[in-house]
Amino acid sequence: MPPFAPASFRPGSTPWSAALAWTLASLLPASLPAATLQVGPGGLATIAEAARLARDGDVVEIFAGTYRGDVAVWRQRRLTIRGMGGLAELLADGQSAEDKAIWVIRDGDFTIEGIAFRGARVPNGNGAGIRFEKGRLAIRNCRFEDNEMGILTGNDPESVLMIHDSEFAHAPRGAERPLKHLLYAGHIARLEVRGSRFHDGYIAHLLKSRARESDLRYNLVWDGPTGSASYEMDFPNGGVVTLIGNLVGQNAATANPALISFGAEGPGWPEHRLTLAHNTLINQAGPAAHFTRVWTEKLGPVATAFHNNLLVGPGLLEGAPAAEARHWGGVRDLSGLDFRPAPGLARVPPPPRELAPTAQFTLPLGTRPLAPPRRWRPGAIQAAAAGLRPDPAVP
């Protein structure tokens, strides 16, 4: 298909010559090879039509442009959906699928790449960019902005959600109930987040996970000067949580002065373990705030491991064994998102091999590989990253 200039599409507004072909294709035997369905000029007019016609194993390509009110329920068991020629921007525009979300993923193995979800609103206040009900969902290079929930999952204990190189931002303001989390993983098997950015929350949390396992590495979870989120990371039912190489920070406007909360609502899984290695934790909410808040009074005993985390600002660090050193220091320029450690910070011993970061966050999104440095520093940044000023003094 030839390239085209990004346009604005509304369901039913654009003639589509391929409609008959796709309708006929949907009637052919399911044993035919997987097909590629295209949405945009020369292809299908609406994403909703692609959701109706796609078969298991197909690829849906959505060309760059703005798609207004084009909501969908995806019922396939296996599907890849990707933006082409840039981000495909989905504006809810007052519409929702099943009063839940811009997209509903019913139950399957899905990969979604290069899509922006904006403006989800529903009557119960939990309108999501994506409502992921069951299965396995991989998100790559996507944006979730101005939604009541960026992604909201169901509570299927076998489901897996993986998010890479994506952005969650700008919780809607005004209504405080129900709370507007940028990402809310329910009672699922595993949440994995890599190379992603969370910012500009309001009242609720930037990231909330009730998953049995939550593995977050090399992310920027920093509310920014205009945000007023509660917890930056909330794990209300404990579980096995591993945080490596993240940049996590709260400003003075926080609605609940703790960066990382673990177990505030009691146990949801039989095992509770919290591991932090080479994270940079930034507190601007004063000395009574918590870098970590571990609710052992609700969970019971919690296995913890803390290695080489950089603490910026005053605050309390709960759960860190006394034998593990706490490293206090600064970063170069918070206003400029330069999170390299300030000069003069002491070197630290190498972390255990299984906890050593192998990448680091790089602006605006994503990661860059990180070879083991000759000398380790505390915190998430070991070497000058793209988007930061070069620093020859950092090995």
XYZ file of C-alpha atoms in Angstrom:
395
model
C 0.000 0.000 0.000
C 1.465 3.440 -0.902
C 2.331 5.866 1.882
C -0.214 8.480 2.843
C -0.468 11.545 5.021
C -1.943 10.927 8.490
C -5.646 11.673 8.544
C -8.612 11.606 10.890
C -11.058 8.713 10.648
C -14.500 8.243 12.161
C -16.437 4.963 11.866
C -18.538 5.013 8.711
C -17.022 8.247 7.411
C -14.519 6.804 4.916
C -15.447 4.664 1.895
C -13.550 1.409 1.852
C -13.093 -0.573 -1.325
C -11.798 -3.687 0.388
C -14.953 -4.348 2.406
C -16.357 -7.023 0.101
C -13.002 -8.788 -0.120
C -12.636 -8.982 3.644
C -16.233 -10.105 4.089
C -15.699 -12.930 1.626
C -12.435 -13.834 3.328
C -14.241 -14.212 6.623
C -16.474 -16.876 5.065
C -13.594 -19.051 3.803
C -12.384 -22.120 5.727
C -10.423 -21.389 8.890
C -7.551 -23.554 7.671
C -6.355 -20.879 5.234
C -2.998 -19.222 6.026
C -2.994 -16.233 8.339
C -3.883 -12.960 6.682
C -2.884 -9.324 7.161
C -5.806 -6.939 7.537
C -5.126 -3.240 7.040
C -7.123 -0.345 8.452
C -6.891 3.048 6.776
C -6.970 4.393 3.199
C -7.337 1.529 0.719
C -8.212 -0.967 3.425
C -10.866 -1.342 6.068
C -12.507 1.860 7.254
C -12.716 0.982 10.939
C -10.831 -0.918 13.578
C -14.134 -2.372 14.768
C -14.553 -4.054 11.397
C -11.054 -5.517 11.619
C -11.919 -6.887 15.063
C -14.980 -8.592 13.572
C -13.201 -10.083 10.539
C -9.811 -11.116 11.928
C -9.185 -14.810 12.504
C -6.815 -16.473 14.927
C -3.198 -15.887 13.903
C -3.898 -12.881 11.675
C -2.052 -9.557 11.752
C -3.993 -6.297 11.916
C -2.129 -3.210 10.677
C -3.545 0.209 11.544
C -2.087 3.089 9.576
C -1.044 6.267 11.347
C -3.885 8.697 11.880
C -6.522 9.640 14.427
C -9.409 7.192 14.850
C -12.328 8.729 16.753
C -14.836 6.640 18.661
C -13.585 3.484 16.931
C -13.866 1.073 19.870
C -13.618 -2.711 19.656
C -13.895 -6.057 21.427
C -11.233 -8.546 20.326
C -12.366 -12.170 20.679
C -9.558 -13.950 18.828
C -7.334 -16.497 20.542
C -4.101 -15.237 18.938
C -3.501 -11.920 17.175
C -0.914 -9.237 16.442
C -2.110 -5.624 16.136
C 0.360 -2.924 15.149
C 0.485 0.690 14.064
C 2.061 1.419 10.691
C 3.882 4.571 9.626
C 3.791 6.011 13.140
C 1.437 5.822 16.089
C -2.196 5.103 15.338
C -4.061 7.373 17.747
C -7.343 6.097 19.184
C -9.505 8.797 20.745
C -12.433 7.456 22.749
C -14.513 10.513 21.789
C -17.281 9.533 24.205
C -17.469 5.908 23.018
C -16.508 2.668 24.765
C -16.663 -1.061 24.147
C -19.099 -2.740 26.567
C -18.901 0.331 28.849
C -15.360 -0.805 29.713
C -12.639 0.522 27.443
C -11.486 1.665 24.038
C -10.422 -1.937 23.446
C -11.490 -5.053 25.312
C -9.198 -8.096 25.043
C -11.434 -11.037 25.872
C -9.152 -14.101 26.159
C -6.137 -14.853 24.001
C -2.469 -14.353 23.206
C -2.163 -10.788 21.893
C 0.678 -8.503 20.866
C -0.115 -4.794 20.467
C 2.475 -2.363 19.094
C 2.532 1.295 18.129
C -0.955 2.361 19.282
C -1.991 5.384 21.383
C -5.108 5.185 23.588
C -6.602 8.454 24.820
C -9.640 9.784 26.602
C -11.390 6.639 27.895
C -14.446 7.425 30.039
C -17.264 5.078 31.141
C -20.217 5.435 33.534
C -18.569 3.574 36.449
C -15.395 5.669 36.232
C -13.045 2.794 35.302
C -12.754 3.484 31.587
C -9.511 1.964 30.298
C -7.430 2.342 27.206
C -7.350 -1.459 27.259
C -9.403 -3.792 29.446
C -7.422 -7.034 29.483
C -9.702 -9.751 30.801
C -7.751 -12.971 30.357
C -4.824 -14.588 28.558
C -1.424 -13.209 27.608
C -0.943 -9.618 26.464
C 2.304 -8.036 25.248
C 2.335 -4.236 24.862
C 5.182 -2.543 22.986
C 5.758 1.088 22.097
C 2.243 2.209 23.062
C 0.904 5.352 24.754
C -1.894 5.624 27.319
C -2.934 9.192 28.140
C -5.931 10.856 29.775
C -7.714 7.566 30.489
C -9.528 6.750 33.711
C -7.283 3.664 33.700
C -4.455 3.173 31.242
C -4.649 -0.625 31.306
C -7.012 -2.441 33.666
C -6.826 -6.242 33.923
C -9.236 -8.857 35.162
C -8.461 -11.200 38.058
C -7.600 -14.393 36.200
C -4.745 -16.004 38.192
C -3.156 -17.473 35.041
C -2.979 -14.264 32.983
C 0.290 -12.538 32.055
C 0.780 -8.869 31.122
C 4.069 -7.658 29.600
C 4.720 -3.979 28.865
C 7.816 -2.718 27.078
C 8.879 0.779 25.972
C 5.482 2.381 26.626
C 4.167 5.532 28.288
C 1.359 6.035 30.828
C 0.484 9.624 31.615
C -1.977 12.387 32.560
C -4.630 10.865 34.784
C -7.880 12.859 34.427
C -8.484 15.402 37.155
C -11.605 16.383 39.014
C -13.373 13.213 40.136
C -11.512 11.402 42.913
C -13.659 8.247 43.035
C -13.065 5.719 41.789
C -9.330 6.320 41.793
C -7.625 6.757 38.420
C -4.540 4.524 38.246
C -2.284 4.819 35.214
C -1.784 1.036 35.264
C -3.789 -1.438 37.342
C -2.896 -5.134 37.206
C -5.371 -7.271 39.119
C -5.033 -10.728 40.644
C -3.011 -12.169 37.724
C -0.023 -14.477 37.489
C 2.629 -12.006 36.344
C 3.208 -8.374 35.476
C 6.401 -7.447 33.644
C 7.312 -3.830 32.809
C 10.490 -2.743 30.981
C 11.753 0.549 29.592
C 8.505 2.411 30.253
C 7.592 5.798 31.683
C 4.815 6.785 34.124
C 4.070 10.401 34.999
C 1.457 13.039 35.886
C -0.866 11.022 38.076
C -3.728 12.397 40.133
C -4.710 11.188 43.627
C -4.346 7.487 42.694
C -1.209 5.475 41.936
C 1.070 5.544 38.931
C 1.317 1.753 38.972
C -0.716 -0.744 41.001
C -0.236 -4.502 40.861
C -1.940 -7.350 42.684
C -0.058 -9.912 40.579
C 1.519 -12.992 42.093
C 4.806 -11.857 40.491
C 5.631 -8.262 39.565
C 8.953 -7.763 37.785
C 9.798 -4.127 36.949
C 13.138 -3.172 35.437
C 14.644 -0.051 33.888
C 11.562 2.182 34.091
C 11.064 5.874 34.871
C 8.223 6.139 37.399
C 8.456 9.814 38.281
C 5.314 11.877 38.784
C 6.949 15.113 37.647
C 6.401 18.640 38.951
C 2.712 18.803 37.948
C 1.648 15.346 39.168
C -0.076 14.564 42.461
C -0.164 10.780 42.523
C -0.441 8.734 45.678
C 2.006 5.791 45.668
C 4.317 5.603 42.674
C 4.271 1.794 42.948
C 1.643 -0.080 44.955
C 1.670 -3.821 45.590
C -1.325 -4.032 47.958
C -1.361 -7.842 48.293
C 2.376 -8.431 48.401
C 3.508 -11.325 46.228
C 6.968 -11.677 44.710
C 8.131 -8.213 43.632
C 11.460 -7.572 41.915
C 12.566 -4.000 41.192
C 15.870 -3.559 39.363
C 17.296 -0.428 37.765
C 14.195 1.757 38.115
C 14.038 5.527 38.604
C 11.193 6.150 41.063
C 10.264 9.532 42.498
C 7.541 11.580 44.137
C 7.197 15.333 44.479
C 5.900 17.408 47.366
C 2.319 17.369 45.996
C 1.930 13.615 46.492
C -1.417 12.506 47.898
C 0.195 9.708 49.948
C 3.878 10.095 50.845
C 5.350 6.699 49.999
C 7.121 5.781 46.781
C 6.719 2.020 47.074
C 3.998 0.374 49.172
C 4.011 -3.373 49.797
C 1.117 -5.229 51.443
C -1.185 -2.376 52.513
C -4.334 -4.494 51.966
C -3.115 -7.792 53.355
C -2.018 -11.034 51.691
C -3.285 -12.211 48.340
C -0.673 -14.894 47.647
C 1.141 -17.504 49.757
C 4.622 -16.013 49.217
C 5.806 -12.464 49.879
C 9.240 -11.310 48.780
C 10.476 -7.794 47.991
C 13.773 -7.269 46.170
C 15.266 -3.889 45.228
C 18.616 -3.583 43.459
C 20.183 -0.526 41.834
C 17.076 1.642 41.903
C 17.237 5.430 42.261
C 14.535 6.497 44.744
C 13.731 10.218 44.926
C 11.641 11.775 47.706
C 10.624 15.436 47.754
C 7.780 14.968 50.283
C 9.790 15.514 53.459
C 11.478 13.375 56.119
C 8.281 11.615 57.261
C 7.724 10.113 53.819
C 8.715 6.557 52.905
C 10.971 5.350 50.170
C 9.492 1.928 50.934
C 6.538 1.097 53.187
C 6.364 -2.620 54.048
C 3.161 -3.570 55.878
C 4.410 -6.547 57.893
C 1.620 -5.935 60.397
C -0.805 -7.039 57.663
C 1.310 -9.540 55.699
C 3.345 -11.192 58.392
C 7.013 -11.966 57.671
C 8.343 -10.641 54.370
C 11.606 -11.780 52.793
C 13.498 -8.691 51.604
C 16.743 -7.964 49.774
C 18.088 -4.446 49.131
C 21.286 -3.851 47.149
C 22.956 -0.618 46.010
C 19.859 1.580 45.858
C 20.444 5.341 45.715
C 18.257 7.380 48.090
C 17.769 11.028 47.096
C 16.216 13.283 49.739
C 15.129 12.436 53.295
C 12.752 9.610 54.133
C 12.245 6.174 55.640
C 13.341 2.886 54.088
C 11.394 -0.004 55.624
C 12.289 -3.617 55.052
C 16.007 -3.133 54.398
C 18.075 -5.399 56.647
C 20.432 -3.422 58.855
C 23.430 -5.204 57.355
C 22.686 -3.804 53.899
C 24.134 -0.346 53.427
C 21.880 2.567 52.520
C 23.376 4.978 50.049
C 22.315 8.622 50.243
C 23.171 11.128 47.579
C 21.866 13.293 44.774
C 21.271 13.338 41.050
C 22.487 15.887 38.523
C 19.326 17.739 37.474
C 15.798 16.575 38.312
C 14.148 19.377 36.335
C 16.098 18.301 33.268
C 15.491 14.583 33.878
C 19.208 14.038 34.323
C 19.221 11.193 36.831
C 22.940 10.476 36.780
C 24.362 10.378 40.302
C 25.873 13.604 41.539
C 29.691 13.773 41.618
C 31.489 12.342 44.589
C 29.209 9.392 45.225
C 31.051 6.430 46.724
C 31.518 3.250 44.744
C 29.721 0.105 45.890
C 30.420 -3.637 45.714
C 28.929 -5.482 42.733
C 25.400 -6.743 43.362
C 24.635 -10.461 43.310
C 24.867 -11.650 39.720
C 21.160 -12.413 39.403
C 20.318 -8.866 40.536
C 22.862 -6.968 38.449
C 21.185 -4.629 35.943
C 21.877 -5.489 32.309
C 20.244 -2.347 30.886
C 19.156 1.117 31.969
C 16.312 3.441 31.106
C 16.997 5.970 28.369
C 14.950 9.006 27.408
C 12.351 9.393 26.078
C 11.411 5.686 26.315
C 13.155 2.357 26.212
C 16.453 0.948 27.391
C 20.033 0.641 26.332
C 22.202 -2.392 27.107
C 24.528 -2.048 30.058
C 27.778 -3.958 30.297
C 29.010 -4.585 33.836
C 30.982 -1.460 34.769
C 34.485 -1.633 36.147
C 33.222 0.114 39.282
C 29.601 0.067 40.347
C 27.732 3.136 41.597
C 24.517 3.004 43.627
C 21.331 3.688 41.717
C 19.884 2.997 38.281
C 22.285 4.992 36.092
C 25.740 3.555 35.584
C 26.700 5.165 32.265
C 25.719 8.242 30.252
C 22.478 7.441 28.411
C 20.936 8.769 25.237
C 19.193 12.043 25.986
C 21.571 12.849 28.855
C 24.680 14.960 28.709
C 27.828 12.833 28.254
C 29.853 12.248 31.369
C 33.375 10.949 30.706
C 33.857 10.439 34.438
C 31.207 7.706 34.546
C 32.696 4.375 33.394
